[in-house]
C-alpha atoms as an extended CHARMM CRD file, in Angstrom:
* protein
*
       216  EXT
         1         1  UNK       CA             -7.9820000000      -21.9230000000      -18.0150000000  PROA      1               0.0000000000
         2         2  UNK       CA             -5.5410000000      -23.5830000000      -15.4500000000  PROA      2               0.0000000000
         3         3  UNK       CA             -8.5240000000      -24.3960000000      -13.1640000000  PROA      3               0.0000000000
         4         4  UNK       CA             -9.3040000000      -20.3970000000      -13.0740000000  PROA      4               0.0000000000
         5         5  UNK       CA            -13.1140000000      -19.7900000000      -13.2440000000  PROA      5               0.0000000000
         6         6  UNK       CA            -15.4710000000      -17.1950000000      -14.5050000000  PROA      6               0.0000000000
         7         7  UNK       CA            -11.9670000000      -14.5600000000      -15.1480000000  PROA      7               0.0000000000
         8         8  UNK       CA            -13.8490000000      -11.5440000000      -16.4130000000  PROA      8               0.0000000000
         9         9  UNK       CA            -16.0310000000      -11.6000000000      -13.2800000000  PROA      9               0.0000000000
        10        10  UNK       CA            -12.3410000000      -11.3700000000      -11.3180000000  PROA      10              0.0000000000
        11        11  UNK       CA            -10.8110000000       -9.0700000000      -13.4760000000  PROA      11              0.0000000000
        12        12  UNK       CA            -13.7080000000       -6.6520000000      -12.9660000000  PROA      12              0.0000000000
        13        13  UNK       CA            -13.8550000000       -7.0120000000       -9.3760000000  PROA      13              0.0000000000
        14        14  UNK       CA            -10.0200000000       -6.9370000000       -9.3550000000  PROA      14              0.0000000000
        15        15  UNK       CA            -10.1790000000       -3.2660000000      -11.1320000000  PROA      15              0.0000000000
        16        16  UNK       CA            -12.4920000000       -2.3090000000       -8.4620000000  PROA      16              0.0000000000
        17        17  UNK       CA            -10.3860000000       -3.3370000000       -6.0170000000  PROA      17              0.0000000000
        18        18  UNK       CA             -7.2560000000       -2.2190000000       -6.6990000000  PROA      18              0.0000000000
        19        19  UNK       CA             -8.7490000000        1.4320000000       -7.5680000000  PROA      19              0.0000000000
        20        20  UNK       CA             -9.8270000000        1.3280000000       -3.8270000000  PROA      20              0.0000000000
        21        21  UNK       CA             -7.7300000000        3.5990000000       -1.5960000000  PROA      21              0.0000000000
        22        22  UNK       CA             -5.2610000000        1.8790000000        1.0510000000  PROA      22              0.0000000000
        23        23  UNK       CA             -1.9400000000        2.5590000000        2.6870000000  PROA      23              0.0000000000
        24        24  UNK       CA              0.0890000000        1.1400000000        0.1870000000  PROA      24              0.0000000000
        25        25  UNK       CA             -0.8490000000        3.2470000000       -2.5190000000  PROA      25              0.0000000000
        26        26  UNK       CA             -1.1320000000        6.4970000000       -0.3620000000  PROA      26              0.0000000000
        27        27  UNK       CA              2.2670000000        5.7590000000        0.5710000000  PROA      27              0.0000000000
        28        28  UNK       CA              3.4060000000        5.5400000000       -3.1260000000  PROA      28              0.0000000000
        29        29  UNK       CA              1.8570000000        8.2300000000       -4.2490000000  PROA      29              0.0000000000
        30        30  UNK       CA              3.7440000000       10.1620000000       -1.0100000000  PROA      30              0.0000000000
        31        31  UNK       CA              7.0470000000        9.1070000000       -1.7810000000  PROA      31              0.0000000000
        32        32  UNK       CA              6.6860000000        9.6490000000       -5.3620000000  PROA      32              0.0000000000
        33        33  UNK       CA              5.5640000000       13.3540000000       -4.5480000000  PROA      33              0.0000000000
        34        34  UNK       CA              8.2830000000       14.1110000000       -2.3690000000  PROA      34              0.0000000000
        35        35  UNK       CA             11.1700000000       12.1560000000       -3.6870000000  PROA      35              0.0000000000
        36        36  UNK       CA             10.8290000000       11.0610000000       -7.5400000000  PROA      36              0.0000000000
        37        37  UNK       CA             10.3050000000        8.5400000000      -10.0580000000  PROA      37              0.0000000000
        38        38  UNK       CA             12.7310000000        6.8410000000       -8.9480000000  PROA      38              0.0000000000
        39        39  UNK       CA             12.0330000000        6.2210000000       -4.9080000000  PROA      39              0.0000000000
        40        40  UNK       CA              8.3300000000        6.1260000000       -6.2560000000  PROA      40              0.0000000000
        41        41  UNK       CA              9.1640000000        2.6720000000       -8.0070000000  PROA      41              0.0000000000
        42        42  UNK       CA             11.3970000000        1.8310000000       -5.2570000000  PROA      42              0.0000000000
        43        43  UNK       CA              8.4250000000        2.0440000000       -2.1190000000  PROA      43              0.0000000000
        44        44  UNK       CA              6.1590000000        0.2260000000       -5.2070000000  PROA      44              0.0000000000
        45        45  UNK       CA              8.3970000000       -2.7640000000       -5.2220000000  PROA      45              0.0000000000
        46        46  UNK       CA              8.2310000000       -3.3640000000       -1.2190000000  PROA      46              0.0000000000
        47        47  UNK       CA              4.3550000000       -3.1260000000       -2.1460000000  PROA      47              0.0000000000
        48        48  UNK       CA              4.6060000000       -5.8620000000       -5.1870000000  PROA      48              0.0000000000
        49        49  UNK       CA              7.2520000000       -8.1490000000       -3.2050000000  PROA      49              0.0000000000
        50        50  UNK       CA              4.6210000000       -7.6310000000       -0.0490000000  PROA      50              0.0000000000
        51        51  UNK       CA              1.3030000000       -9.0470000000       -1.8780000000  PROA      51              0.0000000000
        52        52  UNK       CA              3.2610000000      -12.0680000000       -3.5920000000  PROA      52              0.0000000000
        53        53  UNK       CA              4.3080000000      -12.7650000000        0.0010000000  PROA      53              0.0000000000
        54        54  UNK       CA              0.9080000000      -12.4870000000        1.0940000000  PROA      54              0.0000000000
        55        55  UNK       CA             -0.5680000000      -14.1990000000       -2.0360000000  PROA      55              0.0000000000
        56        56  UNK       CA              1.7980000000      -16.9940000000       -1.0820000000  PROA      56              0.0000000000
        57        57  UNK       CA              0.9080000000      -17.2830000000        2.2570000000  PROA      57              0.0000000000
        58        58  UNK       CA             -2.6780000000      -17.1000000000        1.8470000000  PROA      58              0.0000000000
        59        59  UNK       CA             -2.4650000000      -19.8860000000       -0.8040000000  PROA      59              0.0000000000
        60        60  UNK       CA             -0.4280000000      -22.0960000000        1.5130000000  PROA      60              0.0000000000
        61        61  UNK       CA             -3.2430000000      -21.6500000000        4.2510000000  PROA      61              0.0000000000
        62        62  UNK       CA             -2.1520000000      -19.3550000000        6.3310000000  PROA      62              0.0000000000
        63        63  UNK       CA             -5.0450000000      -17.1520000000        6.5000000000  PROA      63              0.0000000000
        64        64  UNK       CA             -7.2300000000      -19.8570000000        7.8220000000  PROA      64              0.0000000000
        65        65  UNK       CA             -4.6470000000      -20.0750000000       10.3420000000  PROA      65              0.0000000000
        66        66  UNK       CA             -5.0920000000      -16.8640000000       11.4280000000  PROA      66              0.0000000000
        67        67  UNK       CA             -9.0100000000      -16.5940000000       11.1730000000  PROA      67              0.0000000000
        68        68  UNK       CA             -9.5580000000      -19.8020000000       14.1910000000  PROA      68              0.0000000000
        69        69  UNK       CA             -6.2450000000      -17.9990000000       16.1190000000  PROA      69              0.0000000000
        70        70  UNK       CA             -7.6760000000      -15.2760000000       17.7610000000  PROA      70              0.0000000000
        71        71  UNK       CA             -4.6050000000      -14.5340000000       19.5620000000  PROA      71              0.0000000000
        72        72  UNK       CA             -2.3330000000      -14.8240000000       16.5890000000  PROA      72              0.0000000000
        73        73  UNK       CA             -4.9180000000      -12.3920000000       13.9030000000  PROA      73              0.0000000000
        74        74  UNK       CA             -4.6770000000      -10.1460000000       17.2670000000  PROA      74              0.0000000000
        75        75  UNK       CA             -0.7180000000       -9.6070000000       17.8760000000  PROA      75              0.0000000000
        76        76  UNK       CA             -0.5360000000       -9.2070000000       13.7960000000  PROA      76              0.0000000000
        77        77  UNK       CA             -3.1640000000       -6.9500000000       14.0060000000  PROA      77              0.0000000000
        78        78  UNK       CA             -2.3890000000       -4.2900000000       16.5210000000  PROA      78              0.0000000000
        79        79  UNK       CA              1.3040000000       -4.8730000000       15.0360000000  PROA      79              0.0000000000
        80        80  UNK       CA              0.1660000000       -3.5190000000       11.6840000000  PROA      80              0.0000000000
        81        81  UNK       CA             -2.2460000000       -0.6830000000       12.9430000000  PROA      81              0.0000000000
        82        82  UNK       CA              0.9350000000        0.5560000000       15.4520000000  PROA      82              0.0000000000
        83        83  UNK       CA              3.0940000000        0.7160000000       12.0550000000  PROA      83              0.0000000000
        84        84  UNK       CA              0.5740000000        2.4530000000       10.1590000000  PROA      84              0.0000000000
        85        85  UNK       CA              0.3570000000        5.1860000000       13.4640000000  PROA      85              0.0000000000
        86        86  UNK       CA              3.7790000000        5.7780000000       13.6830000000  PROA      86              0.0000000000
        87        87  UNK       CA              3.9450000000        6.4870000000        9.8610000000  PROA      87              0.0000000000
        88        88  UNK       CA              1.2650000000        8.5270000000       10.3860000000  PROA      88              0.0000000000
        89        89  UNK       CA              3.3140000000       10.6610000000       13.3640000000  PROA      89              0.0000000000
        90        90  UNK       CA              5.8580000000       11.0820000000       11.0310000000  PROA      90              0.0000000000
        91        91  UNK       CA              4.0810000000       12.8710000000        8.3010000000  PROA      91              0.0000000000
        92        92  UNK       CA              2.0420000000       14.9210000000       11.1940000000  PROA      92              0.0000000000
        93        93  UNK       CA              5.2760000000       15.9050000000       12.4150000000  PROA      93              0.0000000000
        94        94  UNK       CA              6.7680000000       16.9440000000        9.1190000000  PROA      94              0.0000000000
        95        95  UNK       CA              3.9060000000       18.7880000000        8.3370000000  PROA      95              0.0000000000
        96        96  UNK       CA              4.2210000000       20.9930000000       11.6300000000  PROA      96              0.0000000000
        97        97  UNK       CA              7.2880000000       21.5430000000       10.6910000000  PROA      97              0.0000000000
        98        98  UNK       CA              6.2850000000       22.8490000000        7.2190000000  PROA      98              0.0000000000
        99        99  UNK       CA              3.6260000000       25.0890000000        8.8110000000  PROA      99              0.0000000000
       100       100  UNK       CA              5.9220000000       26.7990000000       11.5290000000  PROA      100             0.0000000000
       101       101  UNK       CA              9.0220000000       27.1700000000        8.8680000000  PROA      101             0.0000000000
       102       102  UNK       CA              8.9130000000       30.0170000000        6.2580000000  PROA      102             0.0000000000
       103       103  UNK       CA             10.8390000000       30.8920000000        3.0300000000  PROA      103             0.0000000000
       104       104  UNK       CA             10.9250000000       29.4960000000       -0.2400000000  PROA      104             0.0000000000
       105       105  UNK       CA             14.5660000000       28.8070000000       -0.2130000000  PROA      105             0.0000000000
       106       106  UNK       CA             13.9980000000       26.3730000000        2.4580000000  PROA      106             0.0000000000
       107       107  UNK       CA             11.0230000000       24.5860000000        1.1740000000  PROA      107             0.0000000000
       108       108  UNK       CA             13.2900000000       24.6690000000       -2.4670000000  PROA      108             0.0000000000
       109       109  UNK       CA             16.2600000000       23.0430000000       -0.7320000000  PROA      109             0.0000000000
       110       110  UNK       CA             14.4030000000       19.9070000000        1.3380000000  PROA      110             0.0000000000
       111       111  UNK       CA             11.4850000000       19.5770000000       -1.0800000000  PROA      111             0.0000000000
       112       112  UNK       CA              7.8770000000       18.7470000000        0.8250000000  PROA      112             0.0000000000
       113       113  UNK       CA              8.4440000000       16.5640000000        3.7950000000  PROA      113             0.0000000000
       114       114  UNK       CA             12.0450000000       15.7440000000        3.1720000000  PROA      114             0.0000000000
       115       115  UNK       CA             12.8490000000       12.5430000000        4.7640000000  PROA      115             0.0000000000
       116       116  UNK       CA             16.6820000000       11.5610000000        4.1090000000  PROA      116             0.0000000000
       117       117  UNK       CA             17.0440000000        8.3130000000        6.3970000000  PROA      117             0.0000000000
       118       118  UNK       CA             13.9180000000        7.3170000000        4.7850000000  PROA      118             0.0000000000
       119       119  UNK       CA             13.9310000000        3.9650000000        3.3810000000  PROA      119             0.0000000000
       120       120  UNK       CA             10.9450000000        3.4820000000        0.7670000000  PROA      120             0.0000000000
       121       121  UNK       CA             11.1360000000       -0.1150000000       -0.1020000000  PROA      121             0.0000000000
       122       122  UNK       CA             11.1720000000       -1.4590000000        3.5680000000  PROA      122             0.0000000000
       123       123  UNK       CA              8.6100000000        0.8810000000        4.4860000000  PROA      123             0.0000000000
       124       124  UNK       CA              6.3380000000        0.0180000000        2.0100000000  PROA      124             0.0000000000
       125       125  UNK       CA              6.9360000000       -4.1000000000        2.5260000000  PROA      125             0.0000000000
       126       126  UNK       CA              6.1170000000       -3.8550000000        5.8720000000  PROA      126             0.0000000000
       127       127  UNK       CA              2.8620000000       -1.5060000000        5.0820000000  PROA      127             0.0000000000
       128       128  UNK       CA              1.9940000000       -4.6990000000        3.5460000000  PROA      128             0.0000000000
       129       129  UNK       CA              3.1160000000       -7.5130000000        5.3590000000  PROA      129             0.0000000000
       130       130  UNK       CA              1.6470000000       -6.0650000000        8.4480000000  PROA      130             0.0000000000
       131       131  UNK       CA             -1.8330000000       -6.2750000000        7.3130000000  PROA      131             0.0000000000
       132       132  UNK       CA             -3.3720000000       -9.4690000000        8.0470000000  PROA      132             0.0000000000
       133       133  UNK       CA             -7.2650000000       -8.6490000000        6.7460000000  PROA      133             0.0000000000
       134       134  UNK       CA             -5.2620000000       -8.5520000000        3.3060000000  PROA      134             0.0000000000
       135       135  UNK       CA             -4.4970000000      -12.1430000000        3.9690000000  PROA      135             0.0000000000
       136       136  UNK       CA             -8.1830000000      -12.9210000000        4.7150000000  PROA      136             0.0000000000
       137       137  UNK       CA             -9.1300000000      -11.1090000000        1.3890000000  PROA      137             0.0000000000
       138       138  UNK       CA             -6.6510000000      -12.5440000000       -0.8370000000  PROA      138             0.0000000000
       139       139  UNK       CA             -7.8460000000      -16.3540000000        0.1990000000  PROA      139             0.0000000000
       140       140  UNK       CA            -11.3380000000      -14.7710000000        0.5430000000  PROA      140             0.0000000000
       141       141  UNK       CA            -11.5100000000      -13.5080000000       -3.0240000000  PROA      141             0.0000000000
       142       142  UNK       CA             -8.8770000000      -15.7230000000       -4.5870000000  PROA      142             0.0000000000
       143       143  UNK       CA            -10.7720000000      -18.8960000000       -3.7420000000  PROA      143             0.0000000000
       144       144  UNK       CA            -13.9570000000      -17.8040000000       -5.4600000000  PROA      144             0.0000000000
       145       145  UNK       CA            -12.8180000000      -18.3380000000       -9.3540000000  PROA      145             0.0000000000
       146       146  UNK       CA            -10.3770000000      -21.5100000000       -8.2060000000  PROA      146             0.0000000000
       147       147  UNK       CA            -11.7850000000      -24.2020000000       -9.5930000000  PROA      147             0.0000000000
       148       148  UNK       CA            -12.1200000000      -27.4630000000       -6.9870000000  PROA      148             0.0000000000
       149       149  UNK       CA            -11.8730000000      -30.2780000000       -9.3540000000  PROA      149             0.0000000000
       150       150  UNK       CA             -8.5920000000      -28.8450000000      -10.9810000000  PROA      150             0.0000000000
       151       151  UNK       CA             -5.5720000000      -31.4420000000      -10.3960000000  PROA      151             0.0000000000
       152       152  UNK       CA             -3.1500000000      -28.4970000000       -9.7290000000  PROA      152             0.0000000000
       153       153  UNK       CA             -4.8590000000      -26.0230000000       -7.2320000000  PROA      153             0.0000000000
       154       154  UNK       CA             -1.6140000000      -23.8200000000       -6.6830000000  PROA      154             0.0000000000
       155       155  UNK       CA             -1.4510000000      -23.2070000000      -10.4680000000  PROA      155             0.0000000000
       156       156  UNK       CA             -4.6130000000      -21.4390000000      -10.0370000000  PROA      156             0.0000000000
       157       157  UNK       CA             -3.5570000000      -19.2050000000       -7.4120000000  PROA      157             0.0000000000
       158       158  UNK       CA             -0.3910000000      -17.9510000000       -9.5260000000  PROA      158             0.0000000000
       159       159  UNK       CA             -2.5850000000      -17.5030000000      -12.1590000000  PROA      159             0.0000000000
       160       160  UNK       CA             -4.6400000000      -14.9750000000      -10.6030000000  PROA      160             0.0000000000
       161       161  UNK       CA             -1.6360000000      -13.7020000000       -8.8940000000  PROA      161             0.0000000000
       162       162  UNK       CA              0.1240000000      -12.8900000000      -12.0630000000  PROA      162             0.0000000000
       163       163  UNK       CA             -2.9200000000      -10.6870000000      -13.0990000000  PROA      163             0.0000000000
       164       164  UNK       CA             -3.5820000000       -8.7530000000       -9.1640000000  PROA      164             0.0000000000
       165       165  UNK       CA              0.7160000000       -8.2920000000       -9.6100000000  PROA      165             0.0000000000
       166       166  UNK       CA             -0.0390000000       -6.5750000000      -13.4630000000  PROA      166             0.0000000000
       167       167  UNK       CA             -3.0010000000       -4.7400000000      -12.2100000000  PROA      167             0.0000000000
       168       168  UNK       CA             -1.1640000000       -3.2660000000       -9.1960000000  PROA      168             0.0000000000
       169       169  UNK       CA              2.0210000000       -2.7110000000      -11.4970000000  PROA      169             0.0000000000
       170       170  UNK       CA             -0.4260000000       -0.3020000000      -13.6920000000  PROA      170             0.0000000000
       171       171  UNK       CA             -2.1520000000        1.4500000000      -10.8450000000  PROA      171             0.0000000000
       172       172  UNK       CA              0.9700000000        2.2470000000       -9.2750000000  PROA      172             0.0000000000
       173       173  UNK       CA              2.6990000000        3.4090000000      -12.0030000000  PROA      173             0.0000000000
       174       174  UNK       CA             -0.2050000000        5.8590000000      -12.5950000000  PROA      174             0.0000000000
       175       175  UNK       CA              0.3100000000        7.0730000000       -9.1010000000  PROA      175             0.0000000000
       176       176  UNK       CA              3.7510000000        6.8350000000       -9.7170000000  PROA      176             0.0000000000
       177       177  UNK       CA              4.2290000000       10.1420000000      -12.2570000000  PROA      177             0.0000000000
       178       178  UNK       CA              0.4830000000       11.7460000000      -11.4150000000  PROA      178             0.0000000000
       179       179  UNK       CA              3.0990000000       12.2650000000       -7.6300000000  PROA      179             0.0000000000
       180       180  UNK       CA              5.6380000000       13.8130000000       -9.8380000000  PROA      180             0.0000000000
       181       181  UNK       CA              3.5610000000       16.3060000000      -10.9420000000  PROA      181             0.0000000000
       182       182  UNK       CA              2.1930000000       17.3140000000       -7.8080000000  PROA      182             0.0000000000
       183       183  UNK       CA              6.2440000000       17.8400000000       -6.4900000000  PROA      183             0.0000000000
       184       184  UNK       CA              6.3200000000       20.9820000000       -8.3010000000  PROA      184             0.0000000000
       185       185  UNK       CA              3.4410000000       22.0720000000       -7.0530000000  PROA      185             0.0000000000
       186       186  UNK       CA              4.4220000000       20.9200000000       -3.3160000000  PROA      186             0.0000000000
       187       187  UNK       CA              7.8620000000       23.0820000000       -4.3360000000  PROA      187             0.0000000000
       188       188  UNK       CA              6.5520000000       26.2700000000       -5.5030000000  PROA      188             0.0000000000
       189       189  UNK       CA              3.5730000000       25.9790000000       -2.3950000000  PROA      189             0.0000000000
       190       190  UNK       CA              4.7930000000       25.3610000000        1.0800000000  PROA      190             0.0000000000
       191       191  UNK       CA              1.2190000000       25.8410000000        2.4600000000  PROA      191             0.0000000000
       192       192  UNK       CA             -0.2960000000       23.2310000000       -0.0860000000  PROA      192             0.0000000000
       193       193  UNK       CA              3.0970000000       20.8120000000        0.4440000000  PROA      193             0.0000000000
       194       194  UNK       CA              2.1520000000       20.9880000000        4.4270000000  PROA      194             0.0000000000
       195       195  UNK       CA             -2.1030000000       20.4520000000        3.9790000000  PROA      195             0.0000000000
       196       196  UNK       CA             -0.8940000000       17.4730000000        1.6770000000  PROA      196             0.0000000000
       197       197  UNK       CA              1.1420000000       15.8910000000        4.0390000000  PROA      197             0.0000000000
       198       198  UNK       CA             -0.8230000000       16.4780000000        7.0420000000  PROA      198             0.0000000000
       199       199  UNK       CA             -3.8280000000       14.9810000000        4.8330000000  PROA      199             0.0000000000
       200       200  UNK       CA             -1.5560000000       11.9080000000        4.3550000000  PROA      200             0.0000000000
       201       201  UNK       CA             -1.0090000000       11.8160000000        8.3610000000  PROA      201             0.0000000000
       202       202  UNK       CA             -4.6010000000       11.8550000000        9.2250000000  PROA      202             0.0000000000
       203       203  UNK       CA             -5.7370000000        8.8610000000        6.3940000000  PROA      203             0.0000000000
       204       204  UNK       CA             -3.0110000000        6.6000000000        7.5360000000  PROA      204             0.0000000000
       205       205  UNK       CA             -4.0530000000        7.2770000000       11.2330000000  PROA      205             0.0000000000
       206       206  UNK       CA             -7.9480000000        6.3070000000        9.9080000000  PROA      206             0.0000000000
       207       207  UNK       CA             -6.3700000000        3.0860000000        8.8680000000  PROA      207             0.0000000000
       208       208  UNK       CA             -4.3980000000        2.4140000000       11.9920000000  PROA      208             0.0000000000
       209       209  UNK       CA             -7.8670000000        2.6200000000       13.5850000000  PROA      209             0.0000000000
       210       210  UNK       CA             -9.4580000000        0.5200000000       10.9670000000  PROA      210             0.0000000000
       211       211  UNK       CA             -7.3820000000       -1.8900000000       11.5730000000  PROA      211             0.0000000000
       212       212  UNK       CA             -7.0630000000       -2.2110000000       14.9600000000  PROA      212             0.0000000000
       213       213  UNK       CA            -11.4780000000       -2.8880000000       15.1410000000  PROA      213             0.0000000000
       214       214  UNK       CA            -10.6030000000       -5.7560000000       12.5470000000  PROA      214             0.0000000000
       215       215  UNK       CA            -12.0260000000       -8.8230000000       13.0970000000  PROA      215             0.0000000000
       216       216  UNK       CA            -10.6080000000      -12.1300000000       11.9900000000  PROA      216             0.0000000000
C-alpha cells in the first residue's frame, strides 16, 4: 500500500515505541499536571508540529547529513542536551521552592510548580527539534517498511508519518487527562506536588546526559 511494506510489523514496533518514555511526553504529562487540559494539548502540539518537522527532514536526507558530519550531529547535540538541562534546573528549582514553602493556601493559589511566563508549545517544539538521534531513528526505522521499487518514495514516508502523528495523538492524549488527575492530588499534597516535580528534574537531567554520549 503506497510502497509501505510489511505495516503490521511497523505498527507493532511503532506501539512499542511510542509507549517508551522520553522528554516529550514527560513534559506533557508535566504541563498537563500543573496547568490543564488545555496547556496539556497546547505543549502536545509543539511535540506533533516537532516530529512532522523531523519526519520531514529525515525524509529529505538530512539525517544522513548529520550521521558523516561529525561536527554538525555534535553542535545539535550538546544544543539539545543543554535545553533538556536547563529544563531540568527549572523544575529542580521549583521543587526547592515547594519543599522550603509551607501552607496550603499557597500551594492552592500557584498550583504545583506554577510557571506563569511559561510557554508550553515552544517549549515542547524545541524538546523536539533539538534532538538529533530522533532524526537518525525516524530515517533509521522509517526506511525499513519503504519499499525501493515504489515510483513515489516520499508518499511512503507520509504514509507512515500519518500513522507515528495518530499514534502520538492517542498516547498523548492519554497523558493528557491521566495529568489532570494527578493536579488534584499535586493541590491537596504539597510534599507529593514537590517529589513529582523534582522526579521530573532528575529524568530530564538523565536525558541531557543521554544525549550528550550520543553518537551519530
Amino acid at each position: 500500500m503506497f510502497g509501505v511494506v510489511d505495516l503490521p510489523t511497523y505498527l507493532a514496533g511503532l506501539v512499542l515505541i511510542i509507549l517508551l518514555p522520553g522528554p516529550n511526553s514527560l513534559y506533557v504529562l508535566s504541563v498537563a499536571a500543573r496547568r490543564g487540559v488545555r496547556s496539556g494539548y497546547t505543549a502536545a502540539a509543539g511535540v506533533w508540529c516537532g516530529d512532522a518537522v523531523l519526519m520531514t527532514l529525515s525524509a529529505a536526507g538530512v539525517a544522513s547529513l548529520l550521521q558523516t558530519n561529525a561536527v554538525l550531529f555534535g553542535i545539535v547535540k550538546y544544543a539539545g542536551a543543554g535545553y533538556l538541562a536547563w529544563l531540568a534546573v527549572g523544575m529542580l528549582r521549583a521543587a526547592w521552592g515547594m519543599w522550603r514553602g509551607r501552607g496550603e493556601e499557597r500551594a492552592e493559589e500557584t498550583g504545583p510548580a506554577g510557571a506563569p511566563g511559561e510557554r508550553p508549545f515552544r517549549r515542547a517544539l524545541v524538546v523536539s527539534l533539538l534532538n538529533p538521534k530522533a532524526i537518525l531513528f525516524f530515517i533509521a526505522f522509517f526506511v525499513q517498511f519503504v519499499d525501493p521499487a515504489y515510483a513515489y518514495p516520499a508518499l511512503s514516508f507520509v504514509v507512515l508519518g500519518a500513522f507515528a502523528q495518530i499514534a502520538s495523538v492517542l498516547y498523548l492524549s492519554a497523558l493528557i487527562f491521566s495529568g489532570t488527575r494527578l493536579a488534584a492530588a499535586f493541590r491537596r499534597r504539597r510534599r507529593l506536588s514537590a517529589g513529582a516535580t523534582s522526579a521530573a528534574g532528575a529524568l530530564f537531567l538523565g536525558f541531557a546526559a543521554k544525549l550528550s554520549t550520543a553518537s551519530a
